[in-house]
Amino acid sequence: MSRQPAFADDAIGCVVGSGARLLRTASRLSDTAVRAPSALPGWTRGHVLAHVAHAVDAYVWLLGLAHTGCEPGPRTDAAALASAVERDALLPADGITTRLRHDLDRFSVRARAMPAPAWERLVPAQAGWRHPAWYVLLRCLRELETHHLDLGTGHGTGQWPDAYVVWALDDTLATLRAQGFPLASVEAVDLGRRWSLAPEGASVAGAGHQVLGWLTGRTPAGTLTADRPAGLLPRPPAWPQPPLPGWGHVGDEP
């Protein structure tokens, strides 16, 4: 078997660490706490954990496709996935945690078994756009870190690892730049990073996790330093979005 490229080793390690932190939080929740509202409107904490488990399961499917070039069984469609989340959200706390642990274990095993060339194979996101298999690692990391915050158990943006924040800012701001989002510049003062987006527009600065929290709709603009009042800053679009420029849509010629 060919050796894992360094980026895959690093990203798998980040996913494993993020998953372990989420599992520790989930394991401390009682049945009552799991039924309590999350930070996402209309969802309990059980919904959030069930959603993450099924998302990780979908990423395992994508890695299986990249590994062999063949679909590893039927793919769960959006309607079936929504029904499964509603069903599993009603499980006892230990049942949801067990399901999540099982899917995370399957993900790490599948990722570590990937031959190096398979990471470049294009796979289809459920929304219809394509990306290389290595991007699955980053999508999974984003899923874990974002929804850990959404549980509303005290895990804030300040607990997001720097490696995740840097990747997510690079990815998100590249997309916003391609879309012509009216921000002139963004600075993550603690990370020593600055991004130029548009010829005109607002400039914002703050700790990287605060900037990412605002761009993802998780924290208010008032946490940032800006050259205009927070109420006059542009509203970031729904997040996450397919990366732009990306790798095309399902059905496009490679």
PDB file of C-alpha atoms in Angstrom:
ATOM      1  CA  MET A   1       0.000   0.000   0.000  1.00  0.00           C
ATOM      2  CA  SER A   2       1.310   3.459  -0.855  1.00  0.00           C
ATOM      3  CA  ARG A   3       2.115   5.714   2.067  1.00  0.00           C
ATOM      4  CA  GLN A   4      -0.342   8.429   3.144  1.00  0.00           C
ATOM      5  CA  PRO A   5       0.702  11.912   1.987  1.00  0.00           C
ATOM      6  CA  ALA A   6       1.630  14.244   4.845  1.00  0.00           C
ATOM      7  CA  PHE A   7      -1.425  16.470   4.373  1.00  0.00           C
ATOM      8  CA  ALA A   8      -3.724  13.452   4.796  1.00  0.00           C
ATOM      9  CA  ASP A   9      -1.920  12.303   7.945  1.00  0.00           C
ATOM     10  CA  ASP A  10      -2.233  15.795   9.432  1.00  0.00           C
ATOM     11  CA  ALA A  11      -5.888  16.227   8.456  1.00  0.00           C
ATOM     12  CA  ILE A  12      -6.870  12.758   9.720  1.00  0.00           C
ATOM     13  CA  GLY A  13      -5.194  13.583  13.025  1.00  0.00           C
ATOM     14  CA  CYS A  14      -7.201  16.822  13.246  1.00  0.00           C
ATOM     15  CA  VAL A  15     -10.456  14.960  12.560  1.00  0.00           C
ATOM     16  CA  VAL A  16      -9.669  12.309  15.159  1.00  0.00           C
ATOM     17  CA  GLY A  17      -8.864  14.962  17.775  1.00  0.00           C
ATOM     18  CA  SER A  18     -11.974  16.969  16.984  1.00  0.00           C
ATOM     19  CA  GLY A  19     -14.134  13.852  17.109  1.00  0.00           C
ATOM     20  CA  ALA A  20     -12.688  12.856  20.476  1.00  0.00           C
ATOM     21  CA  ARG A  21     -13.512  16.288  21.937  1.00  0.00           C
ATOM     22  CA  LEU A  22     -17.077  16.124  20.636  1.00  0.00           C
ATOM     23  CA  LEU A  23     -17.519  12.610  22.040  1.00  0.00           C
ATOM     24  CA  ARG A  24     -16.324  13.772  25.467  1.00  0.00           C
ATOM     25  CA  THR A  25     -18.945  16.509  25.426  1.00  0.00           C
ATOM     26  CA  ALA A  26     -21.675  14.151  24.199  1.00  0.00           C
ATOM     27  CA  SER A  27     -20.837  11.536  26.827  1.00  0.00           C
ATOM     28  CA  ARG A  28     -21.498  14.079  29.597  1.00  0.00           C
ATOM     29  CA  LEU A  29     -25.029  14.847  28.390  1.00  0.00           C
ATOM     30  CA  SER A  30     -27.989  13.330  30.181  1.00  0.00           C
ATOM     31  CA  ASP A  31     -31.147  12.252  28.381  1.00  0.00           C
ATOM     32  CA  THR A  32     -32.762  15.511  29.508  1.00  0.00           C
ATOM     33  CA  ALA A  33     -29.836  17.580  28.215  1.00  0.00           C
ATOM     34  CA  VAL A  34     -29.979  15.817  24.837  1.00  0.00           C
ATOM     35  CA  ARG A  35     -33.663  16.772  24.538  1.00  0.00           C
ATOM     36  CA  ALA A  36     -32.891  20.431  25.307  1.00  0.00           C
ATOM     37  CA  PRO A  37     -32.732  23.030  22.514  1.00  0.00           C
ATOM     38  CA  SER A  38     -29.436  23.493  20.703  1.00  0.00           C
ATOM     39  CA  ALA A  39     -28.151  26.757  19.263  1.00  0.00           C
ATOM     40  CA  LEU A  40     -29.743  25.823  15.919  1.00  0.00           C
ATOM     41  CA  PRO A  41     -33.393  26.939  15.597  1.00  0.00           C
ATOM     42  CA  GLY A  42     -35.838  24.048  15.818  1.00  0.00           C
ATOM     43  CA  TRP A  43     -33.188  21.451  16.690  1.00  0.00           C
ATOM     44  CA  THR A  44     -32.441  19.780  19.985  1.00  0.00           C
ATOM     45  CA  ARG A  45     -28.952  18.677  20.911  1.00  0.00           C
ATOM     46  CA  GLY A  46     -30.081  15.217  19.868  1.00  0.00           C
ATOM     47  CA  HIS A  47     -30.764  16.528  16.369  1.00  0.00           C
ATOM     48  CA  VAL A  48     -27.287  18.057  16.188  1.00  0.00           C
ATOM     49  CA  LEU A  49     -25.543  14.865  17.289  1.00  0.00           C
ATOM     50  CA  ALA A  50     -27.677  12.698  15.004  1.00  0.00           C
ATOM     51  CA  HIS A  51     -26.956  15.027  12.086  1.00  0.00           C
ATOM     52  CA  VAL A  52     -23.198  14.849  12.716  1.00  0.00           C
ATOM     53  CA  ALA A  53     -23.294  11.048  12.933  1.00  0.00           C
ATOM     54  CA  HIS A  54     -25.127  10.730   9.616  1.00  0.00           C
ATOM     55  CA  ALA A  55     -22.858  13.319   7.982  1.00  0.00           C
ATOM     56  CA  VAL A  56     -19.789  11.328   9.032  1.00  0.00           C
ATOM     57  CA  ASP A  57     -21.452   8.203   7.645  1.00  0.00           C
ATOM     58  CA  ALA A  58     -21.897  10.038   4.320  1.00  0.00           C
ATOM     59  CA  TYR A  59     -18.198  10.956   4.329  1.00  0.00           C
ATOM     60  CA  VAL A  60     -17.311   7.297   4.868  1.00  0.00           C
ATOM     61  CA  TRP A  61     -19.356   6.535   1.741  1.00  0.00           C
ATOM     62  CA  LEU A  62     -17.443   9.159  -0.249  1.00  0.00           C
ATOM     63  CA  LEU A  63     -14.077   7.786   0.868  1.00  0.00           C
ATOM     64  CA  GLY A  64     -15.200   4.304  -0.138  1.00  0.00           C
ATOM     65  CA  LEU A  65     -16.100   5.629  -3.588  1.00  0.00           C
ATOM     66  CA  ALA A  66     -12.725   7.341  -3.916  1.00  0.00           C
ATOM     67  CA  HIS A  67     -10.860   4.244  -2.732  1.00  0.00           C
ATOM     68  CA  THR A  68     -12.352   1.810  -5.243  1.00  0.00           C
ATOM     69  CA  GLY A  69     -13.940   3.975  -7.932  1.00  0.00           C
ATOM     70  CA  CYS A  70     -17.231   2.132  -7.326  1.00  0.00           C
ATOM     71  CA  GLU A  71     -20.189   3.180  -5.183  1.00  0.00           C
ATOM     72  CA  PRO A  72     -20.040   1.258  -1.866  1.00  0.00           C
ATOM     73  CA  GLY A  73     -23.760   0.523  -1.810  1.00  0.00           C
ATOM     74  CA  PRO A  74     -26.762   2.822  -2.209  1.00  0.00           C
ATOM     75  CA  ARG A  75     -26.329   6.463  -1.256  1.00  0.00           C
ATOM     76  CA  THR A  76     -28.768   7.946   1.261  1.00  0.00           C
ATOM     77  CA  ASP A  77     -30.708  10.797  -0.345  1.00  0.00           C
ATOM     78  CA  ALA A  78     -31.572  14.084   1.370  1.00  0.00           C
ATOM     79  CA  ALA A  79     -35.119  13.072   2.322  1.00  0.00           C
ATOM     80  CA  ALA A  80     -34.021   9.771   3.848  1.00  0.00           C
ATOM     81  CA  LEU A  81     -31.214  11.535   5.694  1.00  0.00           C
ATOM     82  CA  ALA A  82     -33.637  14.072   7.194  1.00  0.00           C
ATOM     83  CA  SER A  83     -35.920  11.250   8.347  1.00  0.00           C
ATOM     84  CA  ALA A  84     -32.993   9.381   9.893  1.00  0.00           C
ATOM     85  CA  VAL A  85     -31.904  12.484  11.827  1.00  0.00           C
ATOM     86  CA  GLU A  86     -35.430  12.977  13.187  1.00  0.00           C
ATOM     87  CA  ARG A  87     -35.530   9.320  14.232  1.00  0.00           C
ATOM     88  CA  ASP A  88     -32.123   9.184  15.873  1.00  0.00           C
ATOM     89  CA  ALA A  89     -32.609  12.522  17.652  1.00  0.00           C
ATOM     90  CA  LEU A  90     -35.035  10.651  19.918  1.00  0.00           C
ATOM     91  CA  LEU A  91     -32.476   8.066  21.023  1.00  0.00           C
ATOM     92  CA  PRO A  92     -31.226   8.117  24.632  1.00  0.00           C
ATOM     93  CA  ALA A  93     -28.049  10.117  25.146  1.00  0.00           C
ATOM     94  CA  ASP A  94     -25.832   7.033  25.320  1.00  0.00           C
ATOM     95  CA  GLY A  95     -27.442   5.649  22.154  1.00  0.00           C
ATOM     96  CA  ILE A  96     -26.674   8.773  20.128  1.00  0.00           C
ATOM     97  CA  THR A  97     -23.134   8.917  21.504  1.00  0.00           C
ATOM     98  CA  THR A  98     -22.545   5.256  20.656  1.00  0.00           C
ATOM     99  CA  ARG A  99     -23.772   5.833  17.107  1.00  0.00           C
ATOM    100  CA  LEU A 100     -21.491   8.852  16.692  1.00  0.00           C
ATOM    101  CA  ARG A 101     -18.467   6.991  18.093  1.00  0.00           C
ATOM    102  CA  HIS A 102     -19.119   4.079  15.722  1.00  0.00           C
ATOM    103  CA  ASP A 103     -19.257   6.371  12.669  1.00  0.00           C
ATOM    104  CA  LEU A 104     -16.142   8.293  13.682  1.00  0.00           C
ATOM    105  CA  ASP A 105     -14.238   5.032  14.151  1.00  0.00           C
ATOM    106  CA  ARG A 106     -15.346   3.875  10.695  1.00  0.00           C
ATOM    107  CA  PHE A 107     -14.230   7.193   9.220  1.00  0.00           C
ATOM    108  CA  SER A 108     -10.724   7.041  10.681  1.00  0.00           C
ATOM    109  CA  VAL A 109     -10.260   3.414   9.593  1.00  0.00           C
ATOM    110  CA  ARG A 110     -11.438   4.176   6.067  1.00  0.00           C
ATOM    111  CA  ALA A 111      -9.324   7.333   5.792  1.00  0.00           C
ATOM    112  CA  ARG A 112      -6.144   5.601   6.992  1.00  0.00           C
ATOM    113  CA  ALA A 113      -6.673   2.806   4.483  1.00  0.00           C
ATOM    114  CA  MET A 114      -6.857   5.160   1.489  1.00  0.00           C
ATOM    115  CA  PRO A 115      -4.106   4.698  -1.117  1.00  0.00           C
ATOM    116  CA  ALA A 116      -2.335   7.983  -1.832  1.00  0.00           C
ATOM    117  CA  PRO A 117      -3.561   8.361  -5.483  1.00  0.00           C
ATOM    118  CA  ALA A 118      -7.208   8.010  -4.392  1.00  0.00           C
ATOM    119  CA  TRP A 119      -7.111  11.321  -2.519  1.00  0.00           C
ATOM    120  CA  GLU A 120      -7.165  13.158  -5.859  1.00  0.00           C
ATOM    121  CA  ARG A 121     -10.196  11.300  -7.226  1.00  0.00           C
ATOM    122  CA  LEU A 122     -13.247  13.569  -7.641  1.00  0.00           C
ATOM    123  CA  VAL A 123     -16.312  12.602  -5.622  1.00  0.00           C
ATOM    124  CA  PRO A 124     -19.819  14.134  -5.658  1.00  0.00           C
ATOM    125  CA  ALA A 125     -21.204  16.168  -2.773  1.00  0.00           C
ATOM    126  CA  GLN A 126     -24.898  15.594  -2.060  1.00  0.00           C
ATOM    127  CA  ALA A 127     -25.644  19.104  -3.382  1.00  0.00           C
ATOM    128  CA  GLY A 128     -24.317  18.187  -6.820  1.00  0.00           C
ATOM    129  CA  TRP A 129     -20.812  19.718  -6.872  1.00  0.00           C
ATOM    130  CA  ARG A 130     -17.609  17.715  -7.019  1.00  0.00           C
ATOM    131  CA  HIS A 131     -14.397  17.860  -5.065  1.00  0.00           C
ATOM    132  CA  PRO A 132     -11.248  15.758  -4.581  1.00  0.00           C
ATOM    133  CA  ALA A 133     -11.457  13.088  -1.920  1.00  0.00           C
ATOM    134  CA  TRP A 134      -8.955  14.955   0.267  1.00  0.00           C
ATOM    135  CA  TYR A 135     -11.570  17.691   0.708  1.00  0.00           C
ATOM    136  CA  VAL A 136     -13.737  15.133   2.561  1.00  0.00           C
ATOM    137  CA  LEU A 137     -11.267  15.365   5.450  1.00  0.00           C
ATOM    138  CA  LEU A 138     -11.735  19.114   5.675  1.00  0.00           C
ATOM    139  CA  ARG A 139     -15.517  18.856   5.339  1.00  0.00           C
ATOM    140  CA  CYS A 140     -15.603  16.361   8.194  1.00  0.00           C
ATOM    141  CA  LEU A 141     -13.434  18.589  10.374  1.00  0.00           C
ATOM    142  CA  ARG A 142     -15.743  21.539   9.673  1.00  0.00           C
ATOM    143  CA  GLU A 143     -18.781  19.420  10.539  1.00  0.00           C
ATOM    144  CA  LEU A 144     -17.340  18.399  13.883  1.00  0.00           C
ATOM    145  CA  GLU A 145     -16.042  21.786  14.994  1.00  0.00           C
ATOM    146  CA  THR A 146     -19.061  23.818  13.873  1.00  0.00           C
ATOM    147  CA  HIS A 147     -21.675  21.530  15.358  1.00  0.00           C
ATOM    148  CA  HIS A 148     -19.738  21.090  18.592  1.00  0.00           C
ATOM    149  CA  LEU A 149     -20.348  24.813  19.058  1.00  0.00           C
ATOM    150  CA  ASP A 150     -23.992  24.399  17.976  1.00  0.00           C
ATOM    151  CA  LEU A 151     -24.648  22.001  20.855  1.00  0.00           C
ATOM    152  CA  GLY A 152     -24.685  25.036  23.128  1.00  0.00           C
ATOM    153  CA  THR A 153     -22.693  23.375  25.910  1.00  0.00           C
ATOM    154  CA  GLY A 154     -20.018  26.054  26.277  1.00  0.00           C
ATOM    155  CA  HIS A 155     -17.725  24.989  23.441  1.00  0.00           C
ATOM    156  CA  GLY A 156     -17.202  28.368  21.756  1.00  0.00           C
ATOM    157  CA  THR A 157     -15.192  29.636  18.816  1.00  0.00           C
ATOM    158  CA  GLY A 158     -12.236  30.141  21.154  1.00  0.00           C
ATOM    159  CA  GLN A 159     -11.951  26.341  21.403  1.00  0.00           C
ATOM    160  CA  TRP A 160     -11.601  25.932  17.646  1.00  0.00           C
ATOM    161  CA  PRO A 161      -8.060  24.719  16.843  1.00  0.00           C
ATOM    162  CA  ASP A 162      -5.881  27.185  14.927  1.00  0.00           C
ATOM    163  CA  ALA A 163      -5.303  24.649  12.140  1.00  0.00           C
ATOM    164  CA  TYR A 164      -9.049  24.411  11.548  1.00  0.00           C
ATOM    165  CA  VAL A 165      -9.551  28.184  11.738  1.00  0.00           C
ATOM    166  CA  VAL A 166      -6.799  28.878   9.191  1.00  0.00           C
ATOM    167  CA  TRP A 167      -8.123  26.320   6.712  1.00  0.00           C
ATOM    168  CA  ALA A 168     -11.752  27.432   7.114  1.00  0.00           C
ATOM    169  CA  LEU A 169     -10.839  31.109   6.700  1.00  0.00           C
ATOM    170  CA  ASP A 170      -8.738  30.393   3.595  1.00  0.00           C
ATOM    171  CA  ASP A 171     -11.550  28.327   2.103  1.00  0.00           C
ATOM    172  CA  THR A 172     -14.419  30.670   3.034  1.00  0.00           C
ATOM    173  CA  LEU A 173     -12.671  33.892   2.042  1.00  0.00           C
ATOM    174  CA  ALA A 174     -11.552  32.461  -1.307  1.00  0.00           C
ATOM    175  CA  THR A 175     -15.201  31.684  -2.044  1.00  0.00           C
ATOM    176  CA  LEU A 176     -16.357  35.142  -0.933  1.00  0.00           C
ATOM    177  CA  ARG A 177     -13.658  36.787  -3.052  1.00  0.00           C
ATOM    178  CA  ALA A 178     -14.818  34.861  -6.117  1.00  0.00           C
ATOM    179  CA  GLN A 179     -18.401  35.922  -5.409  1.00  0.00           C
ATOM    180  CA  GLY A 180     -17.466  39.600  -5.161  1.00  0.00           C
ATOM    181  CA  PHE A 181     -18.451  39.874  -1.495  1.00  0.00           C
ATOM    182  CA  PRO A 182     -17.999  43.558  -0.485  1.00  0.00           C
ATOM    183  CA  LEU A 183     -15.206  43.262   2.059  1.00  0.00           C
ATOM    184  CA  ALA A 184     -11.955  45.029   1.270  1.00  0.00           C
ATOM    185  CA  SER A 185      -9.863  43.077   3.744  1.00  0.00           C
ATOM    186  CA  VAL A 186      -9.976  40.640   6.642  1.00  0.00           C
ATOM    187  CA  GLU A 187      -7.253  40.255   9.254  1.00  0.00           C
ATOM    188  CA  ALA A 188      -6.815  37.476  11.807  1.00  0.00           C
ATOM    189  CA  VAL A 189      -4.599  39.359  14.224  1.00  0.00           C
ATOM    190  CA  ASP A 190      -3.656  36.391  16.379  1.00  0.00           C
ATOM    191  CA  LEU A 191      -2.674  34.264  13.388  1.00  0.00           C
ATOM    192  CA  GLY A 192      -0.685  36.919  11.540  1.00  0.00           C
ATOM    193  CA  ARG A 193      -2.881  36.464   8.459  1.00  0.00           C
ATOM    194  CA  ARG A 194      -4.545  39.034   6.203  1.00  0.00           C
ATOM    195  CA  TRP A 195      -6.773  38.512   3.162  1.00  0.00           C
ATOM    196  CA  SER A 196      -7.659  41.062   0.463  1.00  0.00           C
ATOM    197  CA  LEU A 197     -11.062  40.491  -1.104  1.00  0.00           C
ATOM    198  CA  ALA A 198     -12.488  43.450  -3.031  1.00  0.00           C
ATOM    199  CA  PRO A 199     -11.238  46.851  -4.260  1.00  0.00           C
ATOM    200  CA  GLU A 200     -13.822  48.574  -2.069  1.00  0.00           C
ATOM    201  CA  GLY A 201     -15.744  47.727   1.066  1.00  0.00           C
ATOM    202  CA  ALA A 202     -15.319  47.334   4.782  1.00  0.00           C
ATOM    203  CA  SER A 203     -12.191  46.115   6.523  1.00  0.00           C
ATOM    204  CA  VAL A 204     -12.561  43.890   9.586  1.00  0.00           C
ATOM    205  CA  ALA A 205     -10.088  42.449  12.058  1.00  0.00           C
ATOM    206  CA  GLY A 206     -10.138  40.243  15.108  1.00  0.00           C
ATOM    207  CA  ALA A 207      -8.933  36.937  16.416  1.00  0.00           C
ATOM    208  CA  GLY A 208      -9.215  34.313  13.696  1.00  0.00           C
ATOM    209  CA  HIS A 209     -11.886  32.349  15.538  1.00  0.00           C
ATOM    210  CA  GLN A 210     -13.966  35.523  15.974  1.00  0.00           C
ATOM    211  CA  VAL A 211     -13.746  36.338  12.269  1.00  0.00           C
ATOM    212  CA  LEU A 212     -14.725  32.783  11.361  1.00  0.00           C
ATOM    213  CA  GLY A 213     -17.528  32.851  13.915  1.00  0.00           C
ATOM    214  CA  TRP A 214     -18.982  35.937  12.217  1.00  0.00           C
ATOM    215  CA  LEU A 215     -18.569  34.562   8.685  1.00  0.00           C
ATOM    216  CA  THR A 216     -20.338  31.350   9.689  1.00  0.00           C
ATOM    217  CA  GLY A 217     -23.247  33.125  11.361  1.00  0.00           C
ATOM    218  CA  ARG A 218     -22.287  31.881  14.827  1.00  0.00           C
ATOM    219  CA  THR A 219     -21.139  35.134  16.469  1.00  0.00           C
ATOM    220  CA  PRO A 220     -22.120  38.795  15.983  1.00  0.00           C
ATOM    221  CA  ALA A 221     -20.110  41.336  14.029  1.00  0.00           C
ATOM    222  CA  GLY A 222     -19.709  43.337  17.225  1.00  0.00           C
ATOM    223  CA  THR A 223     -16.904  41.015  18.331  1.00  0.00           C
ATOM    224  CA  LEU A 224     -14.731  42.423  15.515  1.00  0.00           C
ATOM    225  CA  THR A 225     -12.862  45.670  14.926  1.00  0.00           C
ATOM    226  CA  ALA A 226     -14.111  47.354  11.749  1.00  0.00           C
ATOM    227  CA  ASP A 227     -13.789  50.656   9.924  1.00  0.00           C
ATOM    228  CA  ARG A 228     -17.546  51.185  10.103  1.00  0.00           C
ATOM    229  CA  PRO A 229     -20.350  50.356  12.558  1.00  0.00           C
ATOM    230  CA  ALA A 230     -21.213  46.678  12.868  1.00  0.00           C
ATOM    231  CA  GLY A 231     -24.718  47.369  11.579  1.00  0.00           C
ATOM    232  CA  LEU A 232     -23.291  48.586   8.278  1.00  0.00           C
ATOM    233  CA  LEU A 233     -21.144  45.542   7.617  1.00  0.00           C
ATOM    234  CA  PRO A 234     -22.329  43.246   4.810  1.00  0.00           C
ATOM    235  CA  ARG A 235     -24.217  40.147   5.901  1.00  0.00           C
ATOM    236  CA  PRO A 236     -22.224  36.989   5.110  1.00  0.00           C
ATOM    237  CA  PRO A 237     -24.121  34.528   2.895  1.00  0.00           C
ATOM    238  CA  ALA A 238     -25.384  31.164   4.112  1.00  0.00           C
ATOM    239  CA  TRP A 239     -22.463  28.980   5.157  1.00  0.00           C
ATOM    240  CA  PRO A 240     -20.830  26.767   4.095  1.00  0.00           C
ATOM    241  CA  GLN A 241     -20.985  27.157   0.347  1.00  0.00           C
ATOM    242  CA  PRO A 242     -19.253  25.152  -2.381  1.00  0.00           C
ATOM    243  CA  PRO A 243     -15.690  26.419  -2.800  1.00  0.00           C
ATOM    244  CA  LEU A 244     -15.154  28.850  -5.670  1.00  0.00           C
ATOM    245  CA  PRO A 245     -13.410  28.409  -7.916  1.00  0.00           C
ATOM    246  CA  GLY A 246     -14.253  24.751  -7.430  1.00  0.00           C
ATOM    247  CA  TRP A 247     -14.007  21.470  -9.264  1.00  0.00           C
ATOM    248  CA  GLY A 248     -17.273  21.567 -11.197  1.00  0.00           C
ATOM    249  CA  HIS A 249     -20.656  19.891 -10.916  1.00  0.00           C
ATOM    250  CA  VAL A 250     -21.710  16.288 -11.246  1.00  0.00           C
ATOM    251  CA  GLY A 251     -21.981  15.568 -14.958  1.00  0.00           C
ATOM    252  CA  ASP A 252     -19.335  18.112 -15.978  1.00  0.00           C
ATOM    253  CA  GLU A 253     -16.440  16.851 -18.021  1.00  0.00           C
ATOM    254  CA  PRO A 254     -13.385  16.269 -15.828  1.00  0.00           C
TER     255      PRO A 254
END
